[in-house]
JSON list of C-alpha atoms and ligand atoms in Angstrom, two decimals:
[
{"chain": "U", "resi": 1, "resn": "MET", "atom": "CA", "xyz": [-163.15, 79.95, 97.57]},
{"chain": "U", "resi": 2, "resn": "ALA", "atom": "CA", "xyz": [-162.17, 77.76, 100.53]},
{"chain": "U", "resi": 3, "resn": "ALA", "atom": "CA", "xyz": [-159.18, 78.64, 102.73]},
{"chain": "U", "resi": 4, "resn": "ASN", "atom": "CA", "xyz": [-157.50, 75.35, 101.75]},
{"chain": "U", "resi": 5, "resn": "THR", "atom": "CA", "xyz": [-157.65, 73.89, 98.25]},
{"chain": "U", "resi": 6, "resn": "ILE", "atom": "CA", "xyz": [-156.37, 70.36, 98.01]},
{"chain": "U", "resi": 7, "resn": "SER", "atom": "CA", "xyz": [-155.64, 68.64, 94.70]},
{"chain": "U", "resi": 8, "resn": "ILE", "atom": "CA", "xyz": [-156.15, 64.92, 95.17]},
{"chain": "U", "resi": 9, "resn": "LEU", "atom": "CA", "xyz": [-156.25, 61.48, 93.59]},
{"chain": "U", "resi": 10, "resn": "LYS", "atom": "CA", "xyz": [-159.02, 59.49, 95.27]},
{"chain": "U", "resi": 11, "resn": "PRO", "atom": "CA", "xyz": [-157.54, 55.94, 95.25]},
{"chain": "U", "resi": 12, "resn": "SER", "atom": "CA", "xyz": [-154.31, 57.13, 96.93]},
{"chain": "U", "resi": 13, "resn": "VAL", "atom": "CA", "xyz": [-153.39, 56.71, 100.61]},
{"chain": "U", "resi": 14, "resn": "ASN", "atom": "CA", "xyz": [-150.94, 59.61, 100.43]},
{"chain": "U", "resi": 15, "resn": "ASN", "atom": "CA", "xyz": [-153.96, 61.73, 99.52]},
{"chain": "U", "resi": 16, "resn": "LEU", "atom": "CA", "xyz": [-156.22, 59.92, 101.98]},
{"chain": "U", "resi": 17, "resn": "THR", "atom": "CA", "xyz": [-153.94, 61.08, 104.80]},
{"chain": "U", "resi": 18, "resn": "VAL", "atom": "CA", "xyz": [-154.63, 64.78, 104.16]},
{"chain": "U", "resi": 19, "resn": "ARG", "atom": "CA", "xyz": [-158.27, 64.15, 103.27]},
{"chain": "U", "resi": 20, "resn": "ILE", "atom": "CA", "xyz": [-158.84, 62.54, 106.68]},
{"chain": "U", "resi": 21, "resn": "PHE", "atom": "CA", "xyz": [-156.88, 65.24, 108.46]},
{"chain": "U", "resi": 22, "resn": "VAL", "atom": "CA", "xyz": [-158.74, 68.28, 107.10]},
{"chain": "U", "resi": 23, "resn": "ARG", "atom": "CA", "xyz": [-162.05, 66.64, 107.99]},
{"chain": "U", "resi": 24, "resn": "ALA", "atom": "CA", "xyz": [-160.94, 65.55, 111.47]},
{"chain": "U", "resi": 25, "resn": "ALA", "atom": "CA", "xyz": [-159.50, 69.01, 112.17]},
{"chain": "U", "resi": 26, "resn": "GLY", "atom": "CA", "xyz": [-162.69, 70.74, 110.98]},
{"chain": "U", "resi": 27, "resn": "LEU", "atom": "CA", "xyz": [-160.81, 72.98, 108.53]},
{"chain": "U", "resi": 28, "resn": "ASP", "atom": "CA", "xyz": [-162.37, 74.90, 105.66]},
{"chain": "U", "resi": 29, "resn": "PHE", "atom": "CA", "xyz": [-161.34, 73.06, 102.49]},
{"chain": "U", "resi": 30, "resn": "GLU", "atom": "CA", "xyz": [-162.26, 72.13, 98.96]},
{"chain": "U", "resi": 31, "resn": "GLU", "atom": "CA", "xyz": [-160.96, 69.15, 97.03]},
{"chain": "U", "resi": 32, "resn": "VAL", "atom": "CA", "xyz": [-160.05, 69.13, 93.35]},
{"chain": "U", "resi": 33, "resn": "ASP", "atom": "CA", "xyz": [-159.85, 65.65, 91.83]},
{"chain": "U", "resi": 34, "resn": "VAL", "atom": "CA", "xyz": [-156.90, 65.87, 89.42]},
{"chain": "U", "resi": 35, "resn": "TRP", "atom": "CA", "xyz": [-157.18, 62.33, 88.04]},
{"chain": "U", "resi": 36, "resn": "GLY", "atom": "CA", "xyz": [-155.93, 62.61, 84.45]},
{"chain": "U", "resi": 37, "resn": "LYS", "atom": "CA", "xyz": [-155.29, 66.34, 84.88]},
{"chain": "U", "resi": 38, "resn": "LYS", "atom": "CA", "xyz": [-151.76, 66.43, 86.29]},
{"chain": "U", "resi": 39, "resn": "GLY", "atom": "CA", "xyz": [-148.62, 67.07, 84.30]},
{"chain": "U", "resi": 40, "resn": "THR", "atom": "CA", "xyz": [-149.99, 70.27, 82.74]},
{"chain": "U", "resi": 41, "resn": "PRO", "atom": "CA", "xyz": [-147.85, 73.44, 82.74]},
{"chain": "U", "resi": 42, "resn": "GLU", "atom": "CA", "xyz": [-150.36, 75.00, 85.16]},
{"chain": "U", "resi": 43, "resn": "PHE", "atom": "CA", "xyz": [-150.15, 72.08, 87.62]},
{"chain": "U", "resi": 44, "resn": "LEU", "atom": "CA", "xyz": [-146.36, 71.80, 87.34]},
{"chain": "U", "resi": 45, "resn": "SER", "atom": "CA", "xyz": [-145.95, 75.52, 88.02]},
{"chain": "U", "resi": 46, "resn": "LYS", "atom": "CA", "xyz": [-147.52, 74.92, 91.44]},
{"chain": "U", "resi": 47, "resn": "ASP", "atom": "CA", "xyz": [-146.08, 71.45, 91.97]},
{"chain": "U", "resi": 48, "resn": "PRO", "atom": "CA", "xyz": [-142.96, 70.62, 89.92]},
{"chain": "U", "resi": 49, "resn": "ALA", "atom": "CA", "xyz": [-142.86, 67.21, 91.66]},
{"chain": "U", "resi": 50, "resn": "ASP", "atom": "CA", "xyz": [-146.19, 66.47, 89.90]},
{"chain": "U", "resi": 51, "resn": "LEU", "atom": "CA", "xyz": [-147.31, 64.66, 93.08]},
{"chain": "U", "resi": 52, "resn": "THR", "atom": "CA", "xyz": [-150.50, 64.82, 95.08]},
{"chain": "U", "resi": 53, "resn": "PRO", "atom": "CA", "xyz": [-151.75, 65.77, 97.61]},
{"chain": "U", "resi": 54, "resn": "LEU", "atom": "CA", "xyz": [-151.11, 69.44, 96.85]},
{"chain": "U", "resi": 55, "resn": "LEU", "atom": "CA", "xyz": [-152.26, 72.20, 99.19]},
{"chain": "U", "resi": 56, "resn": "GLU", "atom": "CA", "xyz": [-152.93, 75.74, 97.96]},
{"chain": "U", "resi": 57, "resn": "GLU", "atom": "CA", "xyz": [-153.26, 78.21, 100.81]},
{"chain": "U", "resi": 58, "resn": "ALA", "atom": "CA", "xyz": [-152.77, 81.96, 101.11]},
{"chain": "U", "resi": 59, "resn": "GLY", "atom": "CA", "xyz": [-150.10, 81.91, 103.84]},
{"chain": "U", "resi": 60, "resn": "LEU", "atom": "CA", "xyz": [-147.61, 79.81, 101.90]},
{"chain": "U", "resi": 61, "resn": "PRO", "atom": "CA", "xyz": [-144.62, 81.70, 100.43]},
{"chain": "U", "resi": 62, "resn": "LYS", "atom": "CA", "xyz": [-145.21, 80.15, 97.00]},
{"chain": "U", "resi": 63, "resn": "GLY", "atom": "CA", "xyz": [-148.92, 79.56, 97.44]},
{"chain": "U", "resi": 64, "resn": "SER", "atom": "CA", "xyz": [-148.60, 75.78, 97.29]},
{"chain": "U", "resi": 65, "resn": "LEU", "atom": "CA", "xyz": [-147.14, 72.85, 99.24]},
{"chain": "U", "resi": 66, "resn": "TRP", "atom": "CA", "xyz": [-146.82, 69.12, 98.58]},
{"chain": "U", "resi": 67, "resn": "GLU", "atom": "CA", "xyz": [-145.87, 66.17, 100.83]},
{"chain": "U", "resi": 68, "resn": "SER", "atom": "CA", "xyz": [-148.72, 64.92, 103.02]},
{"chain": "U", "resi": 69, "resn": "CYS", "atom": "CA", "xyz": [-146.88, 65.16, 106.34]},
{"chain": "U", "resi": 70, "resn": "ALA", "atom": "CA", "xyz": [-145.58, 68.68, 105.63]},
{"chain": "U", "resi": 71, "resn": "ILE", "atom": "CA", "xyz": [-149.12, 69.76, 104.72]},
{"chain": "U", "resi": 72, "resn": "MET", "atom": "CA", "xyz": [-150.57, 68.38, 107.98]},
{"chain": "U", "resi": 73, "resn": "ALA", "atom": "CA", "xyz": [-147.76, 69.86, 110.10]},
{"chain": "U", "resi": 74, "resn": "TYR", "atom": "CA", "xyz": [-148.18, 73.28, 108.49]},
{"chain": "U", "resi": 75, "resn": "LEU", "atom": "CA", "xyz": [-151.94, 73.34, 108.98]},
{"chain": "U", "resi": 76, "resn": "CYS", "atom": "CA", "xyz": [-151.57, 72.19, 112.61]},
{"chain": "U", "resi": 77, "resn": "ASP", "atom": "CA", "xyz": [-149.12, 75.00, 113.33]},
{"chain": "U", "resi": 78, "resn": "LYS", "atom": "CA", "xyz": [-151.23, 77.56, 111.49]},
{"chain": "U", "resi": 79, "resn": "HIS", "atom": "CA", "xyz": [-154.45, 76.64, 113.32]},
{"chain": "U", "resi": 80, "resn": "ASP", "atom": "CA", "xyz": [-152.96, 75.71, 116.74]},
{"chain": "U", "resi": 81, "resn": "LEU", "atom": "CA", "xyz": [-154.06, 72.09, 116.43]},
{"chain": "U", "resi": 82, "resn": "ASP", "atom": "CA", "xyz": [-151.80, 70.93, 119.24]},
{"chain": "U", "resi": 83, "resn": "GLY", "atom": "CA", "xyz": [-153.90, 67.80, 119.84]},
{"chain": "U", "resi": 84, "resn": "PHE", "atom": "CA", "xyz": [-152.83, 66.49, 116.45]},
{"chain": "U", "resi": 85, "resn": "TYR", "atom": "CA", "xyz": [-149.25, 67.83, 116.58]},
{"chain": "U", "resi": 86, "resn": "PRO", "atom": "CA", "xyz": [-148.06, 68.61, 120.12]},
{"chain": "U", "resi": 87, "resn": "ARG", "atom": "CA", "xyz": [-146.00, 71.72, 120.85]},
{"chain": "U", "resi": 88, "resn": "ASP", "atom": "CA", "xyz": [-144.02, 69.84, 123.51]},
{"chain": "U", "resi": 89, "resn": "LEU", "atom": "CA", "xyz": [-140.67, 69.28, 121.80]},
{"chain": "U", "resi": 90, "resn": "GLY", "atom": "CA", "xyz": [-140.15, 65.69, 122.94]},
{"chain": "U", "resi": 91, "resn": "ARG", "atom": "CA", "xyz": [-143.64, 64.56, 121.97]},
{"chain": "U", "resi": 92, "resn": "ARG", "atom": "CA", "xyz": [-143.39, 66.43, 118.67]},
{"chain": "U", "resi": 93, "resn": "ALA", "atom": "CA", "xyz": [-140.05, 64.73, 117.96]},
{"chain": "U", "resi": 94, "resn": "MET", "atom": "CA", "xyz": [-141.72, 61.33, 118.32]},
{"chain": "U", "resi": 95, "resn": "ILE", "atom": "CA", "xyz": [-144.48, 62.34, 115.89]},
{"chain": "U", "resi": 96, "resn": "ASN", "atom": "CA", "xyz": [-141.88, 63.63, 113.43]},
{"chain": "U", "resi": 97, "resn": "SER", "atom": "CA", "xyz": [-139.81, 60.46, 113.74]},
{"chain": "U", "resi": 98, "resn": "ALA", "atom": "CA", "xyz": [-142.87, 58.26, 113.13]},
{"chain": "U", "resi": 99, "resn": "MET", "atom": "CA", "xyz": [-143.79, 60.31, 110.02]},
{"chain": "U", "resi": 100, "resn": "PHE", "atom": "CA", "xyz": [-140.27, 60.52, 108.57]},
{"chain": "U", "resi": 101, "resn": "TYR", "atom": "CA", "xyz": [-139.76, 56.79, 109.17]},
{"chain": "U", "resi": 102, "resn": "LEU", "atom": "CA", "xyz": [-143.00, 56.15, 107.33]},
{"chain": "U", "resi": 103, "resn": "ILE", "atom": "CA", "xyz": [-142.14, 58.29, 104.32]},
{"chain": "U", "resi": 104, "resn": "GLY", "atom": "CA", "xyz": [-138.52, 57.14, 104.15]},
{"chain": "U", "resi": 105, "resn": "THR", "atom": "CA", "xyz": [-138.80, 53.45, 105.01]},
{"chain": "U", "resi": 106, "resn": "LEU", "atom": "CA", "xyz": [-142.29, 52.00, 105.44]},
{"chain": "U", "resi": 107, "resn": "TYR", "atom": "CA", "xyz": [-144.01, 53.65, 102.48]},
{"chain": "U", "resi": 108, "resn": "PRO", "atom": "CA", "xyz": [-141.45, 52.61, 99.85]},
{"chain": "U", "resi": 109, "resn": "LEU", "atom": "CA", "xyz": [-141.91, 48.99, 101.00]},
{"chain": "U", "resi": 110, "resn": "VAL", "atom": "CA", "xyz": [-145.71, 49.34, 100.93]},
{"chain": "U", "resi": 111, "resn": "ALA", "atom": "CA", "xyz": [-145.50, 50.79, 97.42]},
{"chain": "U", "resi": 112, "resn": "ARG", "atom": "CA", "xyz": [-143.23, 48.01, 96.15]},
{"chain": "U", "resi": 113, "resn": "ALA", "atom": "CA", "xyz": [-145.43, 45.37, 97.76]},
{"chain": "U", "resi": 114, "resn": "THR", "atom": "CA", "xyz": [-148.81, 46.73, 96.65]},
{"chain": "U", "resi": 115, "resn": "TYR", "atom": "CA", "xyz": [-148.51, 48.92, 93.55]},
{"chain": "U", "resi": 116, "resn": "PRO", "atom": "CA", "xyz": [-148.21, 45.95, 91.14]},
{"chain": "U", "resi": 117, "resn": "THR", "atom": "CA", "xyz": [-151.51, 44.60, 92.51]},
{"chain": "U", "resi": 118, "resn": "LEU", "atom": "CA", "xyz": [-153.08, 48.06, 92.59]},
{"chain": "U", "resi": 119, "resn": "ALA", "atom": "CA", "xyz": [-151.98, 48.60, 88.96]},
{"chain": "U", "resi": 120, "resn": "PHE", "atom": "CA", "xyz": [-150.23, 51.86, 89.93]},
{"chain": "U", "resi": 121, "resn": "PRO", "atom": "CA", "xyz": [-147.07, 52.90, 88.11]},
{"chain": "U", "resi": 122, "resn": "GLN", "atom": "CA", "xyz": [-144.06, 52.38, 90.37]},
{"chain": "U", "resi": 123, "resn": "TYR", "atom": "CA", "xyz": [-141.67, 55.18, 91.28]},
{"chain": "U", "resi": 124, "resn": "PRO", "atom": "CA", "xyz": [-138.76, 55.83, 88.88]},
{"chain": "U", "resi": 125, "resn": "GLY", "atom": "CA", "xyz": [-135.73, 53.70, 89.68]},
{"chain": "U", "resi": 126, "resn": "GLU", "atom": "CA", "xyz": [-137.73, 50.78, 91.16]},
{"chain": "U", "resi": 127, "resn": "VAL", "atom": "CA", "xyz": [-137.32, 47.31, 89.68]},
{"chain": "U", "resi": 128, "resn": "GLY", "atom": "CA", "xyz": [-141.04, 47.41, 88.97]},
{"chain": "U", "resi": 129, "resn": "SER", "atom": "CA", "xyz": [-140.68, 50.45, 86.74]},
{"chain": "U", "resi": 130, "resn": "SER", "atom": "CA", "xyz": [-137.69, 49.03, 84.84]},
{"chain": "U", "resi": 131, "resn": "GLN", "atom": "CA", "xyz": [-137.31, 46.71, 81.85]},
{"chain": "U", "resi": 132, "resn": "ALA", "atom": "CA", "xyz": [-136.60, 43.76, 84.23]},
{"chain": "U", "resi": 133, "resn": "GLY", "atom": "CA", "xyz": [-138.55, 40.58, 83.55]},
{"chain": "U", "resi": 134, "resn": "ASP", "atom": "CA", "xyz": [-141.68, 39.44, 85.36]},
{"chain": "U", "resi": 135, "resn": "GLU", "atom": "CA", "xyz": [-139.73, 37.02, 87.56]},
{"chain": "U", "resi": 136, "resn": "LEU", "atom": "CA", "xyz": [-137.47, 39.74, 88.97]},
{"chain": "U", "resi": 137, "resn": "LYS", "atom": "CA", "xyz": [-140.42, 42.09, 89.45]},
{"chain": "U", "resi": 138, "resn": "ALA", "atom": "CA", "xyz": [-142.34, 39.40, 91.34]},
{"chain": "U", "resi": 139, "resn": "ARG", "atom": "CA", "xyz": [-139.27, 38.73, 93.48]},
{"chain": "U", "resi": 140, "resn": "ALA", "atom": "CA", "xyz": [-138.96, 42.44, 94.31]},
{"chain": "U", "resi": 141, "resn": "GLN", "atom": "CA", "xyz": [-142.61, 42.47, 95.38]},
{"chain": "U", "resi": 142, "resn": "GLN", "atom": "CA", "xyz": [-142.11, 39.40, 97.60]},
{"chain": "U", "resi": 143, "resn": "ASP", "atom": "CA", "xyz": [-138.94, 40.88, 99.14]},
{"chain": "U", "resi": 144, "resn": "ALA", "atom": "CA", "xyz": [-140.77, 44.10, 99.95]},
{"chain": "U", "resi": 145, "resn": "MET", "atom": "CA", "xyz": [-143.60, 42.14, 101.60]},
{"chain": "U", "resi": 146, "resn": "ALA", "atom": "CA", "xyz": [-141.08, 40.24, 103.71]},
{"chain": "U", "resi": 147, "resn": "ALA", "atom": "CA", "xyz": [-139.32, 43.47, 104.70]},
{"chain": "U", "resi": 148, "resn": "LEU", "atom": "CA", "xyz": [-142.54, 45.05, 106.00]},
{"chain": "U", "resi": 149, "resn": "ALA", "atom": "CA", "xyz": [-142.38, 43.08, 109.24]},
{"chain": "U", "resi": 150, "resn": "GLN", "atom": "CA", "xyz": [-139.57, 45.10, 110.79]},
{"chain": "U", "resi": 151, "resn": "PRO", "atom": "CA", "xyz": [-141.03, 48.60, 110.42]},
{"chain": "U", "resi": 152, "resn": "LEU", "atom": "CA", "xyz": [-144.45, 47.36, 111.48]},
{"chain": "U", "resi": 153, "resn": "GLU", "atom": "CA", "xyz": [-142.90, 45.92, 114.62]},
{"chain": "U", "resi": 154, "resn": "ALA", "atom": "CA", "xyz": [-141.08, 49.22, 115.23]},
{"chain": "U", "resi": 155, "resn": "TYR", "atom": "CA", "xyz": [-144.40, 51.06, 115.18]},
{"chain": "U", "resi": 156, "resn": "GLN", "atom": "CA", "xyz": [-145.94, 48.62, 117.64]},
{"chain": "U", "resi": 157, "resn": "ARG", "atom": "CA", "xyz": [-143.00, 48.28, 120.01]},
{"chain": "U", "resi": 158, "resn": "PHE", "atom": "CA", "xyz": [-141.53, 51.77, 119.97]},
{"chain": "U", "resi": 159, "resn": "PHE", "atom": "CA", "xyz": [-144.04, 54.37, 118.81]},
{"chain": "U", "resi": 160, "resn": "LEU", "atom": "CA", "xyz": [-147.15, 52.73, 120.27]},
{"chain": "U", "resi": 161, "resn": "ASP", "atom": "CA", "xyz": [-145.52, 50.80, 123.13]},
{"chain": "U", "resi": 162, "resn": "GLY", "atom": "CA", "xyz": [-148.82, 50.02, 124.85]},
{"chain": "U", "resi": 163, "resn": "GLN", "atom": "CA", "xyz": [-150.46, 53.40, 124.08]},
{"chain": "U", "resi": 164, "resn": "GLN", "atom": "CA", "xyz": [-153.59, 53.40, 121.95]},
{"chain": "U", "resi": 165, "resn": "PHE", "atom": "CA", "xyz": [-152.13, 55.89, 119.49]},
{"chain": "U", "resi": 166, "resn": "ILE", "atom": "CA", "xyz": [-148.68, 57.27, 118.61]},
{"chain": "U", "resi": 167, "resn": "GLY", "atom": "CA", "xyz": [-150.10, 60.55, 119.93]},
{"chain": "U", "resi": 168, "resn": "GLY", "atom": "CA", "xyz": [-151.08, 58.89, 123.23]},
{"chain": "U", "resi": 169, "resn": "ASP", "atom": "CA", "xyz": [-154.80, 58.95, 124.05]},
{"chain": "U", "resi": 170, "resn": "ALA", "atom": "CA", "xyz": [-155.79, 60.72, 120.82]},
{"chain": "U", "resi": 171, "resn": "PRO", "atom": "CA", "xyz": [-154.71, 60.24, 117.19]},
{"chain": "U", "resi": 172, "resn": "SER", "atom": "CA", "xyz": [-151.91, 62.52, 116.00]},
{"chain": "U", "resi": 173, "resn": "ILE", "atom": "CA", "xyz": [-151.01, 63.37, 112.42]},
{"chain": "U", "resi": 174, "resn": "ALA", "atom": "CA", "xyz": [-148.53, 60.44, 112.55]},
{"chain": "U", "resi": 175, "resn": "ASP", "atom": "CA", "xyz": [-151.43, 58.12, 113.41]},
{"chain": "U", "resi": 176, "resn": "ILE", "atom": "CA", "xyz": [-153.50, 59.44, 110.50]},
{"chain": "U", "resi": 177, "resn": "ARG", "atom": "CA", "xyz": [-150.51, 58.91, 108.19]},
{"chain": "U", "resi": 178, "resn": "LEU", "atom": "CA", "xyz": [-149.90, 55.35, 109.46]},
{"chain": "U", "resi": 179, "resn": "ALA", "atom": "CA", "xyz": [-153.52, 54.19, 109.42]},
{"chain": "U", "resi": 180, "resn": "ALA", "atom": "CA", "xyz": [-154.11, 55.57, 105.92]},
{"chain": "U", "resi": 181, "resn": "THR", "atom": "CA", "xyz": [-150.96, 53.83, 104.67]},
{"chain": "U", "resi": 182, "resn": "LEU", "atom": "CA", "xyz": [-151.95, 50.48, 106.13]},
{"chain": "U", "resi": 183, "resn": "GLU", "atom": "CA", "xyz": [-155.21, 50.56, 104.13]},
{"chain": "U", "resi": 184, "resn": "PHE", "atom": "CA", "xyz": [-153.20, 49.45, 101.08]},
{"chain": "U", "resi": 185, "resn": "LEU", "atom": "CA", "xyz": [-151.97, 46.26, 102.75]},
{"chain": "U", "resi": 186, "resn": "ARG", "atom": "CA", "xyz": [-155.51, 44.94, 102.40]},
{"chain": "U", "resi": 187, "resn": "ALA", "atom": "CA", "xyz": [-154.91, 44.80, 98.64]},
{"chain": "U", "resi": 188, "resn": "ILE", "atom": "CA", "xyz": [-152.36, 42.01, 98.97]},
{"chain": "U", "resi": 189, "resn": "ASP", "atom": "CA", "xyz": [-152.23, 38.68, 100.69]},
{"chain": "U", "resi": 190, "resn": "TYR", "atom": "CA", "xyz": [-150.32, 40.06, 103.67]},
{"chain": "U", "resi": 191, "resn": "PRO", "atom": "CA", "xyz": [-150.84, 38.52, 107.11]},
{"chain": "U", "resi": 192, "resn": "LEU", "atom": "CA", "xyz": [-151.61, 41.70, 109.06]},
{"chain": "U", "resi": 193, "resn": "PRO", "atom": "CA", "xyz": [-150.67, 41.40, 112.74]},
{"chain": "U", "resi": 194, "resn": "ALA", "atom": "CA", "xyz": [-153.68, 41.47, 115.10]},
{"chain": "U", "resi": 195, "resn": "TRP", "atom": "CA", "xyz": [-152.61, 44.82, 116.58]},
{"chain": "U", "resi": 196, "resn": "VAL", "atom": "CA", "xyz": [-152.97, 46.48, 113.16]},
{"chain": "U", "resi": 197, "resn": "ASP", "atom": "CA", "xyz": [-156.68, 45.63, 112.98]},
{"chain": "U", "resi": 198, "resn": "GLU", "atom": "CA", "xyz": [-157.23, 46.88, 116.53]},
{"chain": "U", "resi": 199, "resn": "TYR", "atom": "CA", "xyz": [-155.23, 50.05, 115.89]},
{"chain": "U", "resi": 200, "resn": "MET", "atom": "CA", "xyz": [-157.01, 50.90, 112.64]},
{"chain": "U", "resi": 201, "resn": "GLY", "atom": "CA", "xyz": [-160.38, 50.15, 114.23]},
{"chain": "U", "resi": 202, "resn": "ALA", "atom": "CA", "xyz": [-159.57, 52.51, 117.12]},
{"chain": "U", "resi": 203, "resn": "ILE", "atom": "CA", "xyz": [-158.59, 55.34, 114.75]},
{"chain": "U", "resi": 204, "resn": "GLU", "atom": "CA", "xyz": [-161.70, 54.94, 112.67]},
{"chain": "U", "resi": 205, "resn": "ALA", "atom": "CA", "xyz": [-163.92, 54.74, 115.78]},
{"chain": "U", "resi": 206, "resn": "THR", "atom": "CA", "xyz": [-162.32, 57.92, 117.15]},
{"chain": "U", "resi": 207, "resn": "LEU", "atom": "CA", "xyz": [-162.36, 59.96, 113.93]},
{"chain": "U", "resi": 208, "resn": "GLY", "atom": "CA", "xyz": [-165.68, 58.60, 112.64]},
{"chain": "U", "resi": 209, "resn": "ASP", "atom": "CA", "xyz": [-166.85, 59.91, 109.26]},
{"chain": "U", "resi": 210, "resn": "ALA", "atom": "CA", "xyz": [-163.73, 62.07, 108.95]},
{"chain": "U", "resi": 211, "resn": "TYR", "atom": "CA", "xyz": [-161.93, 58.77, 108.41]},
{"chain": "U", "resi": 212, "resn": "ALA", "atom": "CA", "xyz": [-164.61, 56.56, 106.91]},
{"chain": "U", "resi": 213, "resn": "GLU", "atom": "CA", "xyz": [-165.87, 58.88, 104.17]},
{"chain": "U", "resi": 214, "resn": "PRO", "atom": "CA", "xyz": [-162.57, 59.46, 102.32]},
{"chain": "U", "resi": 215, "resn": "ALA", "atom": "CA", "xyz": [-161.36, 55.93, 103.18]},
{"chain": "U", "resi": 216, "resn": "ALA", "atom": "CA", "xyz": [-164.33, 54.59, 101.21]},
{"chain": "U", "resi": 217, "resn": "ASP", "atom": "CA", "xyz": [-162.64, 55.83, 98.00]},
{"chain": "U", "resi": 218, "resn": "VAL", "atom": "CA", "xyz": [-159.46, 53.87, 98.74]},
{"chain": "U", "resi": 219, "resn": "ARG", "atom": "CA", "xyz": [-161.40, 50.82, 99.96]},
{"chain": "U", "resi": 220, "resn": "GLY", "atom": "CA", "xyz": [-163.58, 50.86, 96.87]},
{"chain": "U", "resi": 221, "resn": "TYR", "atom": "CA", "xyz": [-160.51, 50.93, 94.67]},
{"chain": "U", "resi": 222, "resn": "VAL", "atom": "CA", "xyz": [-158.82, 48.13, 96.64]},
{"chain": "U", "resi": 223, "resn": "ALA", "atom": "CA", "xyz": [-161.99, 46.03, 96.40]},
{"chain": "U", "resi": 224, "resn": "SER", "atom": "CA", "xyz": [-162.13, 46.62, 92.64]},
{"chain": "U", "resi": 225, "resn": "VAL", "atom": "CA", "xyz": [-158.60, 45.32, 92.08]},
{"chain": "U", "resi": 226, "resn": "LYS", "atom": "CA", "xyz": [-159.26, 42.29, 94.30]},
{"chain": "U", "resi": 227, "resn": "ALA", "atom": "CA", "xyz": [-162.55, 41.40, 92.62]},
{"chain": "U", "resi": 228, "resn": "PRO", "atom": "CA", "xyz": [-162.29, 38.47, 90.21]},
{"chain": "U", "resi": 229, "resn": "ALA", "atom": "CA", "xyz": [-162.43, 39.64, 86.60]},
{"chain": "U", "resi": 230, "resn": "SER", "atom": "CA", "xyz": [-165.90, 39.00, 85.16]},
{"chain": "W", "resi": 301, "resn": "LIG", "atom": "N1", "xyz": [-144.45, 61.34, 99.94]},
{"chain": "W", "resi": 301, "resn": "LIG", "atom": "C1", "xyz": [-145.53, 61.91, 99.18]},
{"chain": "W", "resi": 301, "resn": "LIG", "atom": "C2", "xyz": [-145.97, 60.92, 98.14]},
{"chain": "W", "resi": 301, "resn": "LIG", "atom": "C3", "xyz": [-146.87, 61.58, 97.10]},
{"chain": "W", "resi": 301, "resn": "LIG", "atom": "C4", "xyz": [-147.22, 60.63, 95.96]},
{"chain": "W", "resi": 301, "resn": "LIG", "atom": "O1", "xyz": [-146.49, 59.67, 95.65]},
{"chain": "W", "resi": 301, "resn": "LIG", "atom": "N2", "xyz": [-148.36, 60.90, 95.33]},
{"chain": "W", "resi": 301, "resn": "LIG", "atom": "C5", "xyz": [-148.81, 60.06, 94.24]},
{"chain": "W", "resi": 301, "resn": "LIG", "atom": "C6", "xyz": [-150.21, 59.58, 94.49]},
{"chain": "W", "resi": 301, "resn": "LIG", "atom": "S1", "xyz": [-150.14, 58.28, 95.64]},
{"chain": "W", "resi": 301, "resn": "LIG", "atom": "C7", "xyz": [-148.85, 60.84, 92.96]},
{"chain": "W", "resi": 301, "resn": "LIG", "atom": "O2", "xyz": [-149.32, 61.95, 92.92]},
{"chain": "W", "resi": 301, "resn": "LIG", "atom": "N3", "xyz": [-148.37, 60.17, 91.88]},
{"chain": "W", "resi": 301, "resn": "LIG", "atom": "C8", "xyz": [-148.35, 60.71, 90.58]},
{"chain": "W", "resi": 301, "resn": "LIG", "atom": "C9", "xyz": [-149.39, 60.13, 89.70]},
{"chain": "W", "resi": 301, "resn": "LIG", "atom": "O3", "xyz": [-150.13, 59.24, 90.16]},
{"chain": "W", "resi": 301, "resn": "LIG", "atom": "O4", "xyz": [-149.52, 60.59, 88.58]},
{"chain": "W", "resi": 301, "resn": "LIG", "atom": "C10", "xyz": [-146.67, 62.32, 100.14]},
{"chain": "W", "resi": 301, "resn": "LIG", "atom": "O5", "xyz": [-146.76, 61.73, 101.22]},
{"chain": "W", "resi": 301, "resn": "LIG", "atom": "O6", "xyz": [-147.43, 63.24, 99.83]}
]
């Protein structure tokens, strides 16, 4: 049995984040594809949120941990992966801010903007998951697309600010989280700023197959939803 067991859904960028990370960090891991297998009493006993990615690892007090950024931070601390998650408090605070801002602000907008196109169920409480009509749902999607500009600019102007990566010269766990997330914007007709293409290209060039191999699952899914129905 591997040191790290990760339950995943392959078309998901939340899952892609951890899938890239464990490869880039060279950790011992196995992946369990739980497509169609969540929601069981066994899965919920480990993960009452019923969300993936889910890490199972011997050092965890309850044996399991969800939330992609928490999983990466824990594994960095456990394996002294300071290059991905610096020990310096100021630099670490910037990585944390970039990740919390992503989970709290950018990702909900990405989900509202892309999940209808990706045919993913939207989170409870969203207009898209309600009984609202198609017009209101389409408006919510358009509003989310329009609102993406501000957080994207914040990443460029504040977190990157002329550096190649949020982590500086090398990708941090916040960079892995951001690049993976931006993969979904290719599903919709969103005018990606030029820096996004350069940034994602630099991450993929630096991480190589650790990025490209799991990203192929997300890209394949995105291509399938964009392909004209035959
Ligand atoms: N903030 C969480 C989000 C986790 C999440 O929403 N996971 C989705 C996959 S993208 C999930 O498991 N959804 C339940 C389902 O698809 O049944 C993280 O970063 O890990």
